[in-house]
Amino acid sequence: MLNTKQIVVVVLVVALMGVLLARPIKGLVNENKESATSATAEASSTYNFKSVSDVSKQGVDAGLTQEITALEEKVAKADGEEKISLLGQLAQKWDDLAKYAPQGFIYEEMAKISPKFEYWLKSGDAFRSAYTNLQDTAMAKELNRLAIQSYEKATALDENNLDAKTGLGAAMVTGTNNPMSGIAILREVVAKDPKNIQANKTLGLFSLQSRQFDKAVDRFKTVVELKPDAESYFYLATGYENMGLKNEAIAAFQKSKELASDPTLSQFIDRRVEELSK
């Protein structure tokens, strides 16, 4: 059975699936570079550690908020190894709350003090977790840019690390005007590690978006064999459905429903199965 956070993701999958298949692939239209540069600068000034921390504290227990604020004040006065230690404690506080955007900035700061591969990778992972399914598109775009930046720093320190390359490829697919460069990186990853779940999932999503449904099915079959979850079965079913393979789509939708145990998704799947069964 999925936990609350996973259920939210699955429900968002249902809501966003139509958008995913309908929107154009990035990179097919040239954009004004000067405007993009200006927008990036504006976003950078709007979204920083303090502003993101303030937003993330909303709805958090008052006691925990006070603990986090007290730690932030200590961090501001510290330096060197002491600052890194305090930043690590702060990152753990946000991790306990499943708040990833502040963690991204924290690990980025740790990496600037001590440029270790581990810190840059954690920064990229946190930023990517934060922008995934984020409804604030402006903030998502900036966090995506920061994720790419962190992953690039990580791969510069260890160009053979597949976790960093997978993160970089995935972030480039969703956050640049040239997604094929990210796809190329992800293909390098699966060439070395054919069972890499994240690389296969991202390639599968791109295949759905570009309406290459046979390739999407192959990717998600690999994913569900390795780590079955409601979201991946949902995407697998969508691929089958668009290929006209109704029986396979019904079976995959039913597996998604079984794993999700969520009423909203179950009702949607029941309607899809009813339509496919006609």
PDB file of C-alpha atoms in Angstrom:
ATOM      1  CA  MET A   1       0.000   0.000   0.000  1.00  0.00           C
ATOM      2  CA  LEU A   2       1.279   3.494  -0.864  1.00  0.00           C
ATOM      3  CA  ASN A   3       2.014   6.099   1.766  1.00  0.00           C
ATOM      4  CA  THR A   4       0.323   9.512   1.714  1.00  0.00           C
ATOM      5  CA  LYS A   5       3.049  11.203  -0.312  1.00  0.00           C
ATOM      6  CA  GLN A   6       3.008   8.458  -2.950  1.00  0.00           C
ATOM      7  CA  ILE A   7      -0.789   8.638  -3.212  1.00  0.00           C
ATOM      8  CA  VAL A   8      -0.589  12.372  -3.904  1.00  0.00           C
ATOM      9  CA  VAL A   9       1.889  11.677  -6.692  1.00  0.00           C
ATOM     10  CA  VAL A  10      -0.378   9.040  -8.206  1.00  0.00           C
ATOM     11  CA  VAL A  11      -3.385  11.367  -8.136  1.00  0.00           C
ATOM     12  CA  LEU A  12      -1.295  14.014  -9.855  1.00  0.00           C
ATOM     13  CA  VAL A  13      -0.351  11.426 -12.473  1.00  0.00           C
ATOM     14  CA  VAL A  14      -4.015  11.072 -13.354  1.00  0.00           C
ATOM     15  CA  ALA A  15      -4.551  14.824 -13.529  1.00  0.00           C
ATOM     16  CA  LEU A  16      -1.431  15.540 -15.554  1.00  0.00           C
ATOM     17  CA  MET A  17      -1.472  12.627 -17.981  1.00  0.00           C
ATOM     18  CA  GLY A  18      -3.497  14.498 -20.589  1.00  0.00           C
ATOM     19  CA  VAL A  19      -1.192  17.491 -20.329  1.00  0.00           C
ATOM     20  CA  LEU A  20       1.855  15.269 -20.747  1.00  0.00           C
ATOM     21  CA  LEU A  21       0.580  13.786 -23.989  1.00  0.00           C
ATOM     22  CA  ALA A  22      -0.752  17.060 -25.355  1.00  0.00           C
ATOM     23  CA  ARG A  23       2.078  19.494 -24.775  1.00  0.00           C
ATOM     24  CA  PRO A  24       4.788  19.923 -27.445  1.00  0.00           C
ATOM     25  CA  ILE A  25       8.297  18.590 -26.989  1.00  0.00           C
ATOM     26  CA  LYS A  26      10.603  21.316 -25.748  1.00  0.00           C
ATOM     27  CA  GLY A  27      13.261  22.380 -28.205  1.00  0.00           C
ATOM     28  CA  LEU A  28      11.054  22.384 -31.316  1.00  0.00           C
ATOM     29  CA  VAL A  29      10.506  26.125 -30.998  1.00  0.00           C
ATOM     30  CA  ASN A  30      13.331  28.653 -30.643  1.00  0.00           C
ATOM     31  CA  GLU A  31      12.910  31.099 -27.798  1.00  0.00           C
ATOM     32  CA  ASN A  32      14.317  34.581 -27.313  1.00  0.00           C
ATOM     33  CA  LYS A  33      17.594  34.053 -25.446  1.00  0.00           C
ATOM     34  CA  GLU A  34      17.667  37.549 -24.012  1.00  0.00           C
ATOM     35  CA  SER A  35      14.217  37.089 -22.469  1.00  0.00           C
ATOM     36  CA  ALA A  36      15.240  33.704 -21.070  1.00  0.00           C
ATOM     37  CA  THR A  37      18.352  35.197 -19.481  1.00  0.00           C
ATOM     38  CA  SER A  38      16.334  38.005 -17.929  1.00  0.00           C
ATOM     39  CA  ALA A  39      13.746  35.541 -16.609  1.00  0.00           C
ATOM     40  CA  THR A  40      16.473  33.388 -15.071  1.00  0.00           C
ATOM     41  CA  ALA A  41      18.027  36.352 -13.286  1.00  0.00           C
ATOM     42  CA  GLU A  42      14.640  37.414 -11.960  1.00  0.00           C
ATOM     43  CA  ALA A  43      13.840  33.877 -10.753  1.00  0.00           C
ATOM     44  CA  SER A  44      17.225  33.613  -9.042  1.00  0.00           C
ATOM     45  CA  SER A  45      16.547  36.771  -7.064  1.00  0.00           C
ATOM     46  CA  THR A  46      13.032  35.597  -6.157  1.00  0.00           C
ATOM     47  CA  TYR A  47      13.837  32.041  -5.143  1.00  0.00           C
ATOM     48  CA  ASN A  48      16.694  31.735  -2.689  1.00  0.00           C
ATOM     49  CA  PHE A  49      17.249  29.830   0.530  1.00  0.00           C
ATOM     50  CA  LYS A  50      15.490  32.374   2.745  1.00  0.00           C
ATOM     51  CA  SER A  51      12.409  32.775   0.550  1.00  0.00           C
ATOM     52  CA  VAL A  52      12.055  29.035  -0.003  1.00  0.00           C
ATOM     53  CA  SER A  53      12.592  28.327   3.688  1.00  0.00           C
ATOM     54  CA  ASP A  54       9.901  30.863   4.619  1.00  0.00           C
ATOM     55  CA  VAL A  55       7.419  29.276   2.220  1.00  0.00           C
ATOM     56  CA  SER A  56       8.296  25.763   3.369  1.00  0.00           C
ATOM     57  CA  LYS A  57       7.656  26.678   7.003  1.00  0.00           C
ATOM     58  CA  GLN A  58       4.032  27.447   6.253  1.00  0.00           C
ATOM     59  CA  GLY A  59       1.808  24.811   7.811  1.00  0.00           C
ATOM     60  CA  VAL A  60       4.659  23.322   9.835  1.00  0.00           C
ATOM     61  CA  ASP A  61       4.229  22.818  13.592  1.00  0.00           C
ATOM     62  CA  ALA A  62       5.210  25.977  15.465  1.00  0.00           C
ATOM     63  CA  GLY A  63       7.700  24.118  17.631  1.00  0.00           C
ATOM     64  CA  LEU A  64       9.507  22.632  14.653  1.00  0.00           C
ATOM     65  CA  THR A  65       9.506  26.002  12.912  1.00  0.00           C
ATOM     66  CA  GLN A  66      11.227  27.546  15.930  1.00  0.00           C
ATOM     67  CA  GLU A  67      13.853  24.775  15.945  1.00  0.00           C
ATOM     68  CA  ILE A  68      14.568  25.302  12.246  1.00  0.00           C
ATOM     69  CA  THR A  69      14.764  29.086  12.613  1.00  0.00           C
ATOM     70  CA  ALA A  70      17.134  28.747  15.579  1.00  0.00           C
ATOM     71  CA  LEU A  71      19.388  26.465  13.522  1.00  0.00           C
ATOM     72  CA  GLU A  72      19.321  28.899  10.610  1.00  0.00           C
ATOM     73  CA  GLU A  73      20.451  31.686  12.942  1.00  0.00           C
ATOM     74  CA  LYS A  74      23.354  29.531  14.164  1.00  0.00           C
ATOM     75  CA  VAL A  75      24.323  28.716  10.569  1.00  0.00           C
ATOM     76  CA  ALA A  76      24.440  32.415   9.704  1.00  0.00           C
ATOM     77  CA  LYS A  77      27.028  33.024  12.452  1.00  0.00           C
ATOM     78  CA  ALA A  78      29.173  29.912  11.827  1.00  0.00           C
ATOM     79  CA  ASP A  79      31.846  29.103   9.277  1.00  0.00           C
ATOM     80  CA  GLY A  80      34.035  26.221   8.118  1.00  0.00           C
ATOM     81  CA  GLU A  81      33.416  22.745   9.479  1.00  0.00           C
ATOM     82  CA  GLU A  82      31.103  24.051  12.186  1.00  0.00           C
ATOM     83  CA  LYS A  83      28.864  25.579   9.517  1.00  0.00           C
ATOM     84  CA  ILE A  84      28.836  22.345   7.517  1.00  0.00           C
ATOM     85  CA  SER A  85      27.840  20.400  10.632  1.00  0.00           C
ATOM     86  CA  LEU A  86      24.987  22.804  11.372  1.00  0.00           C
ATOM     87  CA  LEU A  87      23.853  22.759   7.745  1.00  0.00           C
ATOM     88  CA  GLY A  88      23.766  18.964   7.907  1.00  0.00           C
ATOM     89  CA  GLN A  89      21.486  19.147  10.955  1.00  0.00           C
ATOM     90  CA  LEU A  90      19.286  21.654   9.164  1.00  0.00           C
ATOM     91  CA  ALA A  91      19.040  19.436   6.098  1.00  0.00           C
ATOM     92  CA  GLN A  92      17.925  16.551   8.301  1.00  0.00           C
ATOM     93  CA  LYS A  93      15.176  18.698   9.846  1.00  0.00           C
ATOM     94  CA  TRP A  94      13.760  19.419   6.396  1.00  0.00           C
ATOM     95  CA  ASP A  95      14.189  15.789   5.352  1.00  0.00           C
ATOM     96  CA  ASP A  96      12.079  14.679   8.319  1.00  0.00           C
ATOM     97  CA  LEU A  97       9.337  16.983   6.980  1.00  0.00           C
ATOM     98  CA  ALA A  98       9.792  15.795   3.379  1.00  0.00           C
ATOM     99  CA  LYS A  99      10.507  19.396   2.326  1.00  0.00           C
ATOM    100  CA  TYR A 100      13.094  19.167  -0.434  1.00  0.00           C
ATOM    101  CA  ALA A 101      13.558  22.690  -1.806  1.00  0.00           C
ATOM    102  CA  PRO A 102      15.317  24.024   1.333  1.00  0.00           C
ATOM    103  CA  GLN A 103      17.515  20.919   1.344  1.00  0.00           C
ATOM    104  CA  GLY A 104      18.674  21.723  -2.177  1.00  0.00           C
ATOM    105  CA  PHE A 105      19.942  25.131  -1.089  1.00  0.00           C
ATOM    106  CA  ILE A 106      21.483  23.677   2.073  1.00  0.00           C
ATOM    107  CA  TYR A 107      23.493  21.019   0.242  1.00  0.00           C
ATOM    108  CA  GLU A 108      24.468  23.602  -2.370  1.00  0.00           C
ATOM    109  CA  GLU A 109      25.865  25.798   0.412  1.00  0.00           C
ATOM    110  CA  MET A 110      27.714  22.820   1.906  1.00  0.00           C
ATOM    111  CA  ALA A 111      29.225  22.079  -1.509  1.00  0.00           C
ATOM    112  CA  LYS A 112      30.369  25.676  -1.893  1.00  0.00           C
ATOM    113  CA  ILE A 113      32.161  25.471   1.439  1.00  0.00           C
ATOM    114  CA  SER A 114      33.557  21.994   0.789  1.00  0.00           C
ATOM    115  CA  PRO A 115      33.159  21.021  -2.894  1.00  0.00           C
ATOM    116  CA  LYS A 116      32.493  17.310  -2.440  1.00  0.00           C
ATOM    117  CA  PHE A 117      30.725  15.134  -4.994  1.00  0.00           C
ATOM    118  CA  GLU A 118      28.311  13.915  -2.315  1.00  0.00           C
ATOM    119  CA  TYR A 119      27.048  17.421  -1.535  1.00  0.00           C
ATOM    120  CA  TRP A 120      26.511  18.392  -5.174  1.00  0.00           C
ATOM    121  CA  LEU A 121      24.665  15.126  -5.856  1.00  0.00           C
ATOM    122  CA  LYS A 122      22.409  15.588  -2.811  1.00  0.00           C
ATOM    123  CA  SER A 123      21.749  19.171  -3.870  1.00  0.00           C
ATOM    124  CA  GLY A 124      20.700  18.060  -7.356  1.00  0.00           C
ATOM    125  CA  ASP A 125      18.532  15.246  -5.997  1.00  0.00           C
ATOM    126  CA  ALA A 126      16.809  17.578  -3.529  1.00  0.00           C
ATOM    127  CA  PHE A 127      16.101  20.236  -6.139  1.00  0.00           C
ATOM    128  CA  ARG A 128      14.752  17.592  -8.548  1.00  0.00           C
ATOM    129  CA  SER A 129      12.492  16.078  -5.878  1.00  0.00           C
ATOM    130  CA  ALA A 130      11.266  19.584  -5.060  1.00  0.00           C
ATOM    131  CA  TYR A 131      10.263  20.601  -8.581  1.00  0.00           C
ATOM    132  CA  THR A 132       8.654  17.287  -9.516  1.00  0.00           C
ATOM    133  CA  ASN A 133       4.857  17.807  -9.590  1.00  0.00           C
ATOM    134  CA  LEU A 134       5.261  21.355  -8.209  1.00  0.00           C
ATOM    135  CA  GLN A 135       2.292  23.471  -9.294  1.00  0.00           C
ATOM    136  CA  ASP A 136       4.176  26.778  -9.058  1.00  0.00           C
ATOM    137  CA  THR A 137       5.659  26.684 -12.576  1.00  0.00           C
ATOM    138  CA  ALA A 138       7.992  29.643 -12.081  1.00  0.00           C
ATOM    139  CA  MET A 139       9.498  28.113  -8.962  1.00  0.00           C
ATOM    140  CA  ALA A 140       9.669  24.688 -10.607  1.00  0.00           C
ATOM    141  CA  LYS A 141      11.622  26.154 -13.525  1.00  0.00           C
ATOM    142  CA  GLU A 142      14.155  27.783 -11.224  1.00  0.00           C
ATOM    143  CA  LEU A 143      14.588  24.655  -9.082  1.00  0.00           C
ATOM    144  CA  ASN A 144      15.021  22.639 -12.281  1.00  0.00           C
ATOM    145  CA  ARG A 145      17.789  25.031 -13.362  1.00  0.00           C
ATOM    146  CA  LEU A 146      19.468  24.703  -9.971  1.00  0.00           C
ATOM    147  CA  ALA A 147      19.233  20.902 -10.169  1.00  0.00           C
ATOM    148  CA  ILE A 148      21.011  20.930 -13.532  1.00  0.00           C
ATOM    149  CA  GLN A 149      23.683  23.220 -12.121  1.00  0.00           C
ATOM    150  CA  SER A 150      24.288  20.936  -9.134  1.00  0.00           C
ATOM    151  CA  TYR A 151      24.374  17.771 -11.240  1.00  0.00           C
ATOM    152  CA  GLU A 152      26.853  19.385 -13.610  1.00  0.00           C
ATOM    153  CA  LYS A 153      29.106  20.166 -10.640  1.00  0.00           C
ATOM    154  CA  ALA A 154      28.749  16.564  -9.458  1.00  0.00           C
ATOM    155  CA  THR A 155      29.562  15.025 -12.832  1.00  0.00           C
ATOM    156  CA  ALA A 156      32.573  17.326 -13.144  1.00  0.00           C
ATOM    157  CA  LEU A 157      33.903  15.689  -9.979  1.00  0.00           C
ATOM    158  CA  ASP A 158      32.946  12.130 -11.017  1.00  0.00           C
ATOM    159  CA  GLU A 159      32.020  11.820 -14.678  1.00  0.00           C
ATOM    160  CA  ASN A 160      31.371   8.079 -14.392  1.00  0.00           C
ATOM    161  CA  ASN A 161      28.836   8.190 -11.583  1.00  0.00           C
ATOM    162  CA  LEU A 162      25.528   6.940 -12.981  1.00  0.00           C
ATOM    163  CA  ASP A 163      23.369   8.509 -10.263  1.00  0.00           C
ATOM    164  CA  ALA A 164      24.652  11.971 -11.124  1.00  0.00           C
ATOM    165  CA  LYS A 165      24.348  11.340 -14.874  1.00  0.00           C
ATOM    166  CA  THR A 166      20.808  10.042 -14.464  1.00  0.00           C
ATOM    167  CA  GLY A 167      19.813  13.100 -12.463  1.00  0.00           C
ATOM    168  CA  LEU A 168      21.436  15.437 -14.965  1.00  0.00           C
ATOM    169  CA  GLY A 169      19.788  13.730 -17.925  1.00  0.00           C
ATOM    170  CA  ALA A 170      16.363  13.760 -16.302  1.00  0.00           C
ATOM    171  CA  ALA A 171      16.661  17.421 -15.297  1.00  0.00           C
ATOM    172  CA  MET A 172      17.792  18.412 -18.783  1.00  0.00           C
ATOM    173  CA  VAL A 173      14.829  16.608 -20.365  1.00  0.00           C
ATOM    174  CA  THR A 174      12.337  18.550 -18.261  1.00  0.00           C
ATOM    175  CA  GLY A 175      14.144  21.858 -17.885  1.00  0.00           C
ATOM    176  CA  THR A 176      15.937  22.811 -21.104  1.00  0.00           C
ATOM    177  CA  ASN A 177      15.030  23.679 -24.662  1.00  0.00           C
ATOM    178  CA  ASN A 178      17.146  20.784 -25.878  1.00  0.00           C
ATOM    179  CA  PRO A 179      15.745  17.662 -24.217  1.00  0.00           C
ATOM    180  CA  MET A 180      17.567  15.397 -26.643  1.00  0.00           C
ATOM    181  CA  SER A 181      20.861  16.213 -24.913  1.00  0.00           C
ATOM    182  CA  GLY A 182      19.323  14.846 -21.709  1.00  0.00           C
ATOM    183  CA  ILE A 183      17.965  11.826 -23.556  1.00  0.00           C
ATOM    184  CA  ALA A 184      21.454  11.125 -24.888  1.00  0.00           C
ATOM    185  CA  ILE A 185      22.843  11.116 -21.339  1.00  0.00           C
ATOM    186  CA  LEU A 186      20.080   8.778 -20.129  1.00  0.00           C
ATOM    187  CA  ARG A 187      20.737   6.413 -23.017  1.00  0.00           C
ATOM    188  CA  GLU A 188      24.390   6.308 -21.974  1.00  0.00           C
ATOM    189  CA  VAL A 189      23.241   5.356 -18.487  1.00  0.00           C
ATOM    190  CA  VAL A 190      21.001   2.481 -19.618  1.00  0.00           C
ATOM    191  CA  ALA A 191      23.720   1.269 -21.989  1.00  0.00           C
ATOM    192  CA  LYS A 192      25.932   0.780 -18.930  1.00  0.00           C
ATOM    193  CA  ASP A 193      23.111  -0.163 -16.548  1.00  0.00           C
ATOM    194  CA  PRO A 194      20.084  -1.546 -18.473  1.00  0.00           C
ATOM    195  CA  LYS A 195      18.098  -1.948 -15.242  1.00  0.00           C
ATOM    196  CA  ASN A 196      18.516   1.640 -14.041  1.00  0.00           C
ATOM    197  CA  ILE A 197      15.004   2.461 -12.818  1.00  0.00           C
ATOM    198  CA  GLN A 198      15.143   6.259 -12.916  1.00  0.00           C
ATOM    199  CA  ALA A 199      16.750   6.401 -16.355  1.00  0.00           C
ATOM    200  CA  ASN A 200      14.225   3.949 -17.791  1.00  0.00           C
ATOM    201  CA  LYS A 201      11.308   5.796 -16.204  1.00  0.00           C
ATOM    202  CA  THR A 202      12.411   9.173 -17.576  1.00  0.00           C
ATOM    203  CA  LEU A 203      13.000   7.724 -21.035  1.00  0.00           C
ATOM    204  CA  GLY A 204       9.579   6.081 -20.833  1.00  0.00           C
ATOM    205  CA  LEU A 205       7.886   9.367 -19.973  1.00  0.00           C
ATOM    206  CA  PHE A 206       9.637  11.105 -22.843  1.00  0.00           C
ATOM    207  CA  SER A 207       8.495   8.326 -25.183  1.00  0.00           C
ATOM    208  CA  LEU A 208       4.893   8.819 -24.033  1.00  0.00           C
ATOM    209  CA  GLN A 209       5.178  12.550 -24.583  1.00  0.00           C
ATOM    210  CA  SER A 210       6.619  12.058 -28.080  1.00  0.00           C
ATOM    211  CA  ARG A 211       3.945   9.419 -28.782  1.00  0.00           C
ATOM    212  CA  GLN A 212       6.467   6.606 -29.233  1.00  0.00           C
ATOM    213  CA  PHE A 213       4.208   4.264 -27.324  1.00  0.00           C
ATOM    214  CA  ASP A 214       6.012   1.030 -28.171  1.00  0.00           C
ATOM    215  CA  LYS A 215       9.233   2.406 -26.702  1.00  0.00           C
ATOM    216  CA  ALA A 216       7.353   3.696 -23.650  1.00  0.00           C
ATOM    217  CA  VAL A 217       5.889   0.237 -23.043  1.00  0.00           C
ATOM    218  CA  ASP A 218       9.336  -1.350 -23.232  1.00  0.00           C
ATOM    219  CA  ARG A 219      10.721   1.144 -20.716  1.00  0.00           C
ATOM    220  CA  PHE A 220       7.899   0.772 -18.218  1.00  0.00           C
ATOM    221  CA  LYS A 221       7.882  -3.017 -18.517  1.00  0.00           C
ATOM    222  CA  THR A 222      11.481  -2.872 -17.333  1.00  0.00           C
ATOM    223  CA  VAL A 223      10.545  -0.514 -14.492  1.00  0.00           C
ATOM    224  CA  VAL A 224       7.638  -2.588 -13.156  1.00  0.00           C
ATOM    225  CA  GLU A 225       9.714  -5.765 -13.322  1.00  0.00           C
ATOM    226  CA  LEU A 226      12.305  -4.137 -11.082  1.00  0.00           C
ATOM    227  CA  LYS A 227      10.159  -1.960  -8.814  1.00  0.00           C
ATOM    228  CA  PRO A 228       6.402  -2.223  -9.384  1.00  0.00           C
ATOM    229  CA  ASP A 229       4.424   0.835  -8.326  1.00  0.00           C
ATOM    230  CA  ALA A 230       1.054   2.355  -9.182  1.00  0.00           C
ATOM    231  CA  GLU A 231       2.498   5.264 -11.154  1.00  0.00           C
ATOM    232  CA  SER A 232       4.634   3.093 -13.455  1.00  0.00           C
ATOM    233  CA  TYR A 233       1.796   0.623 -14.096  1.00  0.00           C
ATOM    234  CA  PHE A 234      -0.444   3.586 -14.923  1.00  0.00           C
ATOM    235  CA  TYR A 235       2.017   4.818 -17.532  1.00  0.00           C
ATOM    236  CA  LEU A 236       2.475   1.277 -18.865  1.00  0.00           C
ATOM    237  CA  ALA A 237      -1.299   0.964 -19.253  1.00  0.00           C
ATOM    238  CA  THR A 238      -1.416   4.311 -21.065  1.00  0.00           C
ATOM    239  CA  GLY A 239       1.193   3.076 -23.515  1.00  0.00           C
ATOM    240  CA  TYR A 240      -0.707  -0.141 -24.170  1.00  0.00           C
ATOM    241  CA  GLU A 241      -3.979   1.753 -24.577  1.00  0.00           C
ATOM    242  CA  ASN A 242      -2.509   4.057 -27.196  1.00  0.00           C
ATOM    243  CA  MET A 243      -1.141   1.050 -29.067  1.00  0.00           C
ATOM    244  CA  GLY A 244      -4.610  -0.465 -29.195  1.00  0.00           C
ATOM    245  CA  LEU A 245      -3.654  -3.350 -26.907  1.00  0.00           C
ATOM    246  CA  LYS A 246      -6.808  -3.273 -24.791  1.00  0.00           C
ATOM    247  CA  ASN A 247      -6.333  -6.473 -22.792  1.00  0.00           C
ATOM    248  CA  GLU A 248      -2.797  -5.529 -21.826  1.00  0.00           C
ATOM    249  CA  ALA A 249      -3.937  -2.009 -20.922  1.00  0.00           C
ATOM    250  CA  ILE A 250      -6.733  -3.336 -18.711  1.00  0.00           C
ATOM    251  CA  ALA A 251      -4.351  -5.675 -16.898  1.00  0.00           C
ATOM    252  CA  ALA A 252      -1.841  -2.878 -16.278  1.00  0.00           C
ATOM    253  CA  PHE A 253      -4.543  -0.453 -15.122  1.00  0.00           C
ATOM    254  CA  GLN A 254      -5.812  -3.061 -12.676  1.00  0.00           C
ATOM    255  CA  LYS A 255      -2.299  -3.561 -11.276  1.00  0.00           C
ATOM    256  CA  SER A 256      -2.024   0.207 -10.853  1.00  0.00           C
ATOM    257  CA  LYS A 257      -5.319   0.253  -8.969  1.00  0.00           C
ATOM    258  CA  GLU A 258      -4.237  -2.677  -6.792  1.00  0.00           C
ATOM    259  CA  LEU A 259      -0.967  -1.001  -5.795  1.00  0.00           C
ATOM    260  CA  ALA A 260      -2.382   2.494  -5.285  1.00  0.00           C
ATOM    261  CA  SER A 261      -5.258   1.657  -2.930  1.00  0.00           C
ATOM    262  CA  ASP A 262      -6.526   5.186  -3.570  1.00  0.00           C
ATOM    263  CA  PRO A 263     -10.200   5.965  -4.273  1.00  0.00           C
ATOM    264  CA  THR A 264      -9.562   8.771  -6.764  1.00  0.00           C
ATOM    265  CA  LEU A 265      -7.234   6.689  -8.897  1.00  0.00           C
ATOM    266  CA  SER A 266      -9.440   3.610  -8.533  1.00  0.00           C
ATOM    267  CA  GLN A 267     -12.489   5.466  -9.835  1.00  0.00           C
ATOM    268  CA  PHE A 268     -10.549   6.804 -12.799  1.00  0.00           C
ATOM    269  CA  ILE A 269      -9.182   3.351 -13.636  1.00  0.00           C
ATOM    270  CA  ASP A 270     -12.619   1.789 -13.341  1.00  0.00           C
ATOM    271  CA  ARG A 271     -13.876   4.230 -15.974  1.00  0.00           C
ATOM    272  CA  ARG A 272     -10.919   3.505 -18.253  1.00  0.00           C
ATOM    273  CA  VAL A 273     -11.372  -0.263 -17.888  1.00  0.00           C
ATOM    274  CA  GLU A 274     -15.102   0.067 -18.611  1.00  0.00           C
ATOM    275  CA  GLU A 275     -14.351   2.000 -21.789  1.00  0.00           C
ATOM    276  CA  LEU A 276     -11.673  -0.450 -22.890  1.00  0.00           C
ATOM    277  CA  SER A 277     -13.959  -3.424 -22.229  1.00  0.00           C
ATOM    278  CA  LYS A 278     -16.621  -2.270 -24.704  1.00  0.00           C
TER     279      LYS A 278
END
